[in-house]
mmCIF file of C-alpha atoms in Angstrom:
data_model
loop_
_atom_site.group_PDB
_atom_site.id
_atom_site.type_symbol
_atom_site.label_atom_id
_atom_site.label_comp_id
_atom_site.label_asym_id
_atom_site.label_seq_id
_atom_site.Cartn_x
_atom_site.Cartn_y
_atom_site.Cartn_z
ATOM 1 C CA UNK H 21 0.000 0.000 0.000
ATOM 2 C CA UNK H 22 0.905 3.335 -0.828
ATOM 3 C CA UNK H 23 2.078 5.642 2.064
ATOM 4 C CA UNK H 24 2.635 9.430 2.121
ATOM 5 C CA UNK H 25 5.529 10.986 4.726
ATOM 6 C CA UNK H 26 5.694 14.167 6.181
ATOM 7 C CA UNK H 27 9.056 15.453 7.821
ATOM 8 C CA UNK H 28 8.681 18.352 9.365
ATOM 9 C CA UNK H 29 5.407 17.783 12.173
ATOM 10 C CA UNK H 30 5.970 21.937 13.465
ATOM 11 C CA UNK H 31 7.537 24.408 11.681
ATOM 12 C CA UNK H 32 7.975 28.111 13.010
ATOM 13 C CA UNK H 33 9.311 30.356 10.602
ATOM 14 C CA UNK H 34 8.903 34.475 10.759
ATOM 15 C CA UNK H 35 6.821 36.827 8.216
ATOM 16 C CA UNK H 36 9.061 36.988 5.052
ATOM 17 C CA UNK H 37 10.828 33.711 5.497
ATOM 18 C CA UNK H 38 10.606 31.159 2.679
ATOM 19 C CA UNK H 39 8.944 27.945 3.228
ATOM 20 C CA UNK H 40 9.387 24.299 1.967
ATOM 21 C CA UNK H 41 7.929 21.315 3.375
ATOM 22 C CA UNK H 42 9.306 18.227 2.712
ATOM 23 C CA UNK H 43 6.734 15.461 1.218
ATOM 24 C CA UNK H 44 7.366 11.851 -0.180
ATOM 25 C CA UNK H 45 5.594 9.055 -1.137
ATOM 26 C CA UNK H 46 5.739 5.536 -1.654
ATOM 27 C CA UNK H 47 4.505 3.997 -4.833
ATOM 28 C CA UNK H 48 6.305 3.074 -8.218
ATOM 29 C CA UNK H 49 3.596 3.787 -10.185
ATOM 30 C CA UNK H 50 1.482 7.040 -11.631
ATOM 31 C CA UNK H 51 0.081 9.146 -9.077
ATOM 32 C CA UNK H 52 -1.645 12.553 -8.518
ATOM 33 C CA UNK H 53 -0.592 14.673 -5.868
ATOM 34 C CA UNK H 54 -1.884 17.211 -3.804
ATOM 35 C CA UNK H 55 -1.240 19.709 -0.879
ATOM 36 C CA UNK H 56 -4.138 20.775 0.850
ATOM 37 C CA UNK H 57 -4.127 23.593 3.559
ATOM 38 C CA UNK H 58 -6.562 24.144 6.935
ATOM 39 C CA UNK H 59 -6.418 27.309 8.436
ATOM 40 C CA UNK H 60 -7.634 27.463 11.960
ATOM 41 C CA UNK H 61 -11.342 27.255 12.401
ATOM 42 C CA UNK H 62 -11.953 26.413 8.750
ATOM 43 C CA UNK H 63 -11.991 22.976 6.132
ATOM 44 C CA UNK H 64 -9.771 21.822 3.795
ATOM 45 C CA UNK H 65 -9.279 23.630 1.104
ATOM 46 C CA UNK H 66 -7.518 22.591 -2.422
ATOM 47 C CA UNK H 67 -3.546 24.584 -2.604
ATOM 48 C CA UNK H 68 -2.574 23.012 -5.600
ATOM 49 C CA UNK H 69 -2.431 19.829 -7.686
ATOM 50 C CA UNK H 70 0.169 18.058 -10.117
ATOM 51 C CA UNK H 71 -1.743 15.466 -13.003
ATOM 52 C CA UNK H 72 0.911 15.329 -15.540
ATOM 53 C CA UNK H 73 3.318 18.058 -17.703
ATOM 54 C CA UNK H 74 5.258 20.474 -16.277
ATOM 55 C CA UNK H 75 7.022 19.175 -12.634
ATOM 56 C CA UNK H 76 6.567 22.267 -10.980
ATOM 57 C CA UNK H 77 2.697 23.891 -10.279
ATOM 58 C CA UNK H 78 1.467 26.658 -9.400
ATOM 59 C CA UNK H 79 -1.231 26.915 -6.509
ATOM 60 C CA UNK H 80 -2.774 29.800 -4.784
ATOM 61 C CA UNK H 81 -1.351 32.183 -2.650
ATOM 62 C CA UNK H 82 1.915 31.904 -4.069
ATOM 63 C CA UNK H 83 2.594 28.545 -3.174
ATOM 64 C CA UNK H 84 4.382 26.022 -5.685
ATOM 65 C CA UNK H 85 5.690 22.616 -5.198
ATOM 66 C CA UNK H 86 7.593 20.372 -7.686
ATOM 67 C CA UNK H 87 7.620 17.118 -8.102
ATOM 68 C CA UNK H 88 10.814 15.142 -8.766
ATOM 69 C CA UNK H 89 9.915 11.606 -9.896
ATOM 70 C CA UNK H 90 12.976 9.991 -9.050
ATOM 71 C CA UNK H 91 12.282 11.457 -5.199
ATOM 72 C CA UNK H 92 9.080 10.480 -5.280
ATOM 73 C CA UNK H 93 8.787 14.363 -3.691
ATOM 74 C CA UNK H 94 6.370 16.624 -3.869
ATOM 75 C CA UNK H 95 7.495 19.856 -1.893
ATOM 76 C CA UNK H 96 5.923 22.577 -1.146
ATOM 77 C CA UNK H 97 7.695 25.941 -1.618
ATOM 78 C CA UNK H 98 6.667 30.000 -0.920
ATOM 79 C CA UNK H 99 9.476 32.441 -1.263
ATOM 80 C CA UNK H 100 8.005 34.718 1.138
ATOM 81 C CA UNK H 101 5.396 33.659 3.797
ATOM 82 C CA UNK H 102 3.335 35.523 5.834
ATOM 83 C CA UNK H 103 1.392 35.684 8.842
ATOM 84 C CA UNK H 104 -1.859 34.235 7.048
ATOM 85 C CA UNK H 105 0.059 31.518 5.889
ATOM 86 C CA UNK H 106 -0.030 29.852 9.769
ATOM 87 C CA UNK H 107 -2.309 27.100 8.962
ATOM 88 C CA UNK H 108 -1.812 23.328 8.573
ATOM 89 C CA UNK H 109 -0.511 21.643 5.363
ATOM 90 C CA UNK H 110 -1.357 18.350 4.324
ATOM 91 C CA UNK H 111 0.051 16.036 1.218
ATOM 92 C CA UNK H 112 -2.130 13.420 -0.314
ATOM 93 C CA UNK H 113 -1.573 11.101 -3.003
ATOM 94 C CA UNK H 114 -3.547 9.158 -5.310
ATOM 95 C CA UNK H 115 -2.722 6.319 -7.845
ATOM 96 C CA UNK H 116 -4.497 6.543 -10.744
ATOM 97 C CA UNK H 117 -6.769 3.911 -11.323
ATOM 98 C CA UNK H 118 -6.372 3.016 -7.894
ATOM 99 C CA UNK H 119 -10.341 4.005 -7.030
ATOM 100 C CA UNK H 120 -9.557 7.854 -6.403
ATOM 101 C CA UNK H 121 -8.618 7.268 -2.949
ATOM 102 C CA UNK H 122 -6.763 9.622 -1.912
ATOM 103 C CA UNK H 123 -3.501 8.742 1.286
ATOM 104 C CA UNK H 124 -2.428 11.626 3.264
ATOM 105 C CA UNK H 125 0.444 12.379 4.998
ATOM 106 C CA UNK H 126 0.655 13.535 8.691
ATOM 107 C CA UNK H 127 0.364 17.204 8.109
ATOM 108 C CA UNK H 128 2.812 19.833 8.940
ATOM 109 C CA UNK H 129 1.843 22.873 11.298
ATOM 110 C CA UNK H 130 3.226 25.393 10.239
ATOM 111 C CA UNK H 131 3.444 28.791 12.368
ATOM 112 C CA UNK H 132 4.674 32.262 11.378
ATOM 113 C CA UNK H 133 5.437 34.782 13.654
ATOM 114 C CA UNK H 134 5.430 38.926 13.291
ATOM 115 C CA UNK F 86 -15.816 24.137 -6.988
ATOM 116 C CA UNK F 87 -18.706 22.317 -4.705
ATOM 117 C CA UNK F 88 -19.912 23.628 -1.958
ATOM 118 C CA UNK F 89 -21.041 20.954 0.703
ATOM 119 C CA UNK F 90 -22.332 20.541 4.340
ATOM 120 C CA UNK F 91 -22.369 18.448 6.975
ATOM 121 C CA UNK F 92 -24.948 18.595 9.891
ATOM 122 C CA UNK F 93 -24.191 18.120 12.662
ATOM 123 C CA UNK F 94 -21.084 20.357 12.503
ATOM 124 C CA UNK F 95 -20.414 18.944 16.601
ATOM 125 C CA UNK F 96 -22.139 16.569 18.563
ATOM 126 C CA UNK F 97 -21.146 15.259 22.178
ATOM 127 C CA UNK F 98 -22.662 11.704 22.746
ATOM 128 C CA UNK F 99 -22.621 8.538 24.913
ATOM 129 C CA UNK F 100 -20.842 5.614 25.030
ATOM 130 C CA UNK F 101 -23.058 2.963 23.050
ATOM 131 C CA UNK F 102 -25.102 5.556 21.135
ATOM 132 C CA UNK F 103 -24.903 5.881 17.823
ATOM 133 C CA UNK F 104 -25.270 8.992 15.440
ATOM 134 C CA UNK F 105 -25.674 9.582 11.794
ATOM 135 C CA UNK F 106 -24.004 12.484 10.183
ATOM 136 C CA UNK F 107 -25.390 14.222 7.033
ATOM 137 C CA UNK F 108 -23.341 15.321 3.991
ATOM 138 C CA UNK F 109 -25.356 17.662 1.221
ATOM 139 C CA UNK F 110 -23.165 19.131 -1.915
ATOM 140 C CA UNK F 111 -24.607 21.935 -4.133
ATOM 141 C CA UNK F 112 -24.361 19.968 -7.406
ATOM 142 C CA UNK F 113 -24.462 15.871 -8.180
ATOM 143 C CA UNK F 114 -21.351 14.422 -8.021
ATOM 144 C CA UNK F 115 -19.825 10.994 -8.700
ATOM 145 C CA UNK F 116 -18.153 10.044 -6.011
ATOM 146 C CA UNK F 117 -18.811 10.836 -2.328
ATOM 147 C CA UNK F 118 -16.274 9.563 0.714
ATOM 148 C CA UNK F 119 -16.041 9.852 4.251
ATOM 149 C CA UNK F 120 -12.672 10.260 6.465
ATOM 150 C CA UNK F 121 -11.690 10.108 9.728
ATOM 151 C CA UNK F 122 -9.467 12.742 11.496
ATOM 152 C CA UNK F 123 -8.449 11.590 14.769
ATOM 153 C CA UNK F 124 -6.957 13.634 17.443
ATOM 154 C CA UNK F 125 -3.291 14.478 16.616
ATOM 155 C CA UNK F 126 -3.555 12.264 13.164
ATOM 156 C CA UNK F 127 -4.369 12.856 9.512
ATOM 157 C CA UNK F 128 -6.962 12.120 7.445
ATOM 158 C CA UNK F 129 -8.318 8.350 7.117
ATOM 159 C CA UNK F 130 -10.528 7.167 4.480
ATOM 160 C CA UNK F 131 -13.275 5.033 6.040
ATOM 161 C CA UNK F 132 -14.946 4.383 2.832
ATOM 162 C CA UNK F 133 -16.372 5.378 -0.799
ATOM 163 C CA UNK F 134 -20.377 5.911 -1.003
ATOM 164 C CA UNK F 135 -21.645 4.532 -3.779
ATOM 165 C CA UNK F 136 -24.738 5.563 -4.918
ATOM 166 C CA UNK F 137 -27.278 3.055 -5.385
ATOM 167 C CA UNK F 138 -25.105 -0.031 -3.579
ATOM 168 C CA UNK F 139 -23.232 -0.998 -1.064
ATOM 169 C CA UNK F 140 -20.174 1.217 0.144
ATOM 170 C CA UNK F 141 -16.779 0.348 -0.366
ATOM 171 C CA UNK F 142 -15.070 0.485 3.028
ATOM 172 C CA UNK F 143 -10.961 0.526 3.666
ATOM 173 C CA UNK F 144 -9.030 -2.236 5.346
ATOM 174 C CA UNK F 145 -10.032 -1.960 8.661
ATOM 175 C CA UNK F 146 -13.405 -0.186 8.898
ATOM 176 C CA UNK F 147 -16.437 -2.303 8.281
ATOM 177 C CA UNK F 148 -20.458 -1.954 7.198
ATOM 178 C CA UNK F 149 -21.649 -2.863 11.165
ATOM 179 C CA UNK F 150 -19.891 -0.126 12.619
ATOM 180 C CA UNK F 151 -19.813 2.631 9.895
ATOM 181 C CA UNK F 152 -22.941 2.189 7.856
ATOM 182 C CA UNK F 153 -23.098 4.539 5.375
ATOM 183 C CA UNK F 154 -25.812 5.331 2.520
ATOM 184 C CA UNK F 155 -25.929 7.381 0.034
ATOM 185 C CA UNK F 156 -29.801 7.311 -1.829
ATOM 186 C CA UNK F 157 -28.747 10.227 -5.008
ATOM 187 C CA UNK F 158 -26.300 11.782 -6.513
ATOM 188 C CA UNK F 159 -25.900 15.150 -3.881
ATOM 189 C CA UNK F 160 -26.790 13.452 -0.406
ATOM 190 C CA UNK F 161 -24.767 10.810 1.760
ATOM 191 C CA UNK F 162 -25.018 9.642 5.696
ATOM 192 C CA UNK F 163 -22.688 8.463 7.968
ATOM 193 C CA UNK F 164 -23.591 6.231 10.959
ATOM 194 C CA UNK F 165 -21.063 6.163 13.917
ATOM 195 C CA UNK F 166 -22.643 3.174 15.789
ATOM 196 C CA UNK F 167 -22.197 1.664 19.660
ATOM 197 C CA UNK F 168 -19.391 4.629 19.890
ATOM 198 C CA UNK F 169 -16.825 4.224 22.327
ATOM 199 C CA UNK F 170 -14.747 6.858 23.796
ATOM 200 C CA UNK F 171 -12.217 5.754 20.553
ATOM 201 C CA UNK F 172 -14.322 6.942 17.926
ATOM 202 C CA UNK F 173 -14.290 10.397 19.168
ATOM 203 C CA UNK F 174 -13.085 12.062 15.943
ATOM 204 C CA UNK F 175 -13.551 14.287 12.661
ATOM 205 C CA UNK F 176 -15.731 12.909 10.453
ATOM 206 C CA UNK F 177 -15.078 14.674 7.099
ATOM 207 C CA UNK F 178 -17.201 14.352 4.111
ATOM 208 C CA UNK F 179 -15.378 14.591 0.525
ATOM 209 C CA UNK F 180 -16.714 14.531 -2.931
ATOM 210 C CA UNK F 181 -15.036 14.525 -5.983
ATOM 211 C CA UNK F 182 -16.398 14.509 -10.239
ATOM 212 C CA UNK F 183 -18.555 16.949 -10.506
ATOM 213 C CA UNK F 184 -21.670 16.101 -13.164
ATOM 214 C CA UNK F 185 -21.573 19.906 -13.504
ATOM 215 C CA UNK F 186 -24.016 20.815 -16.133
ATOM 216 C CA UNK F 187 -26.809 21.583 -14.767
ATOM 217 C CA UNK F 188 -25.850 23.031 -11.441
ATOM 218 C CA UNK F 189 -23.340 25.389 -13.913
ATOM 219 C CA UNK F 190 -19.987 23.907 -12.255
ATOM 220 C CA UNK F 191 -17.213 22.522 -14.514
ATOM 221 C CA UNK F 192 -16.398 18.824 -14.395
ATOM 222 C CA UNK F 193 -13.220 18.359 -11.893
ATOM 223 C CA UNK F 194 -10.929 15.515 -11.022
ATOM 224 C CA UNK F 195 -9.555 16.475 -7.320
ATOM 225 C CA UNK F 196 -11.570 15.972 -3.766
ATOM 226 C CA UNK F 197 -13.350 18.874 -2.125
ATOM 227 C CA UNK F 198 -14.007 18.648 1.415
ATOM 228 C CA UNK F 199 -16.778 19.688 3.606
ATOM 229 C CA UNK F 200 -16.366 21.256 6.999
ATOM 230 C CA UNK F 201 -16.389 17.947 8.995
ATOM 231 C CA UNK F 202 -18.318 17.139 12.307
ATOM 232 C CA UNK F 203 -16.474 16.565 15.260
ATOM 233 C CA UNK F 204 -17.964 13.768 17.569
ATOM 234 C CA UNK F 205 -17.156 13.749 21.181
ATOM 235 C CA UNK F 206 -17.795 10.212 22.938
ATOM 236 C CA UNK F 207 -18.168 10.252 26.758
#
């Protein structure tokens, strides 16, 4: 079975710092992958997504992430975060044709301080 | 994007109770699941509602404890049954394939998710 790891569980980084968290997976075959965000108090909400084509997509807020088959990563990157950005960040992968279930990892909280 | 609910949004209960938890989305979709958050932990799948049959439950969650149904294509329940203090959780609704035409929403291929109930189990 597929599984999805996390590194960094807390991250505390101050406004204007940039940002990568670490995510890899564990599957030889296609996938989809995802990062999904929840800010405090709120639901999941879609960042960005990689299908197929270009390695490195583009979500909202600024945030990117690349993925780097021969990793199996898909990291998360913002040159600049900022305050709004404390939230937590989840990665999820799906194999395609593997019933659109989708594995997440264990999240990473990130913080940012003023 | 869909836009979905889940009723109730929190819920404190009993040990040996059960309780059913709603999911409604704004537009028929194909696929409907339900996941588990528990304290500390990511997200779980419990299992896929299928509409019109049976739902497909993951390794290690089964039909007696979780039944789930799901009667169209906008509408699905949850049933968290004889809880125990160990089911005390976020039960997160996600749907995914949007039909789209006549609600006015493009098709889409990733998982939306509503705002989850959070069950308490004394």
């Amino acid at each position: 079975a597929q599984s999805v790891s996390q590194h960094n569980h807390h991250v505390i980084l101050s406004e204007a710092a940039s940002l990568e968290l670490g995510c890899n997976y564990s599957y030889g075959g296609t996938v989809n992958l995802f990062w999904y965000v929840q800010y405090p108090g709120q639901h999941l909400q879609l960042l960005l997504k990689y299908f197929s084509g270009d390695p490195l997509v583009k979500g909202i807020k600024g945030f990117e992430a690349e993925f780097i088959k021969s990793k199996f990563s898909f990291n998360l990157r913002k040159p600049s975060v900022q305050w709004s950005d404390t939230a937590e960040y989840f990665c999820a992968v799906r194999i395609t044709g593997g019933g659109n279930k989708l594995t997440f990892g264990t999240g990473t909280q990130l913080k940012v301080e003023l | 994007s869909a836009v979905i609910s889940q009723k109730p949004s929190r819920d404190i209960c009993q040990r040996g109770t059960s309780l059913t938890i709603q999911c409604q989305v704004d537009s028929q979709v194909t696929m409907m699941f339900w996941y588990r958050q528990q304290p500390g932990q990511s997200l779980t799948l419990i299992a896929t509602a299928n509409q019109g049959s049976e739902a497909t439950y993951e390794s290690g969650f089964v039909i007696d404890k979780f039944p789930i149904s799901r009667p169209n294509l906008t509408f699905s329940t949850l049933t968290v049954s004889n809880m125990s203090p160990e089911d005390s959780s976020i039960y997160l609704c996600s749907v995914e394939g949007s039909l789209g035409l006549a609600g006015g929403h493009p098709p889409y291929n990733e998982q939306f998710f509503g705002p989850g109930t959070r069950l308490t189990v004394l």
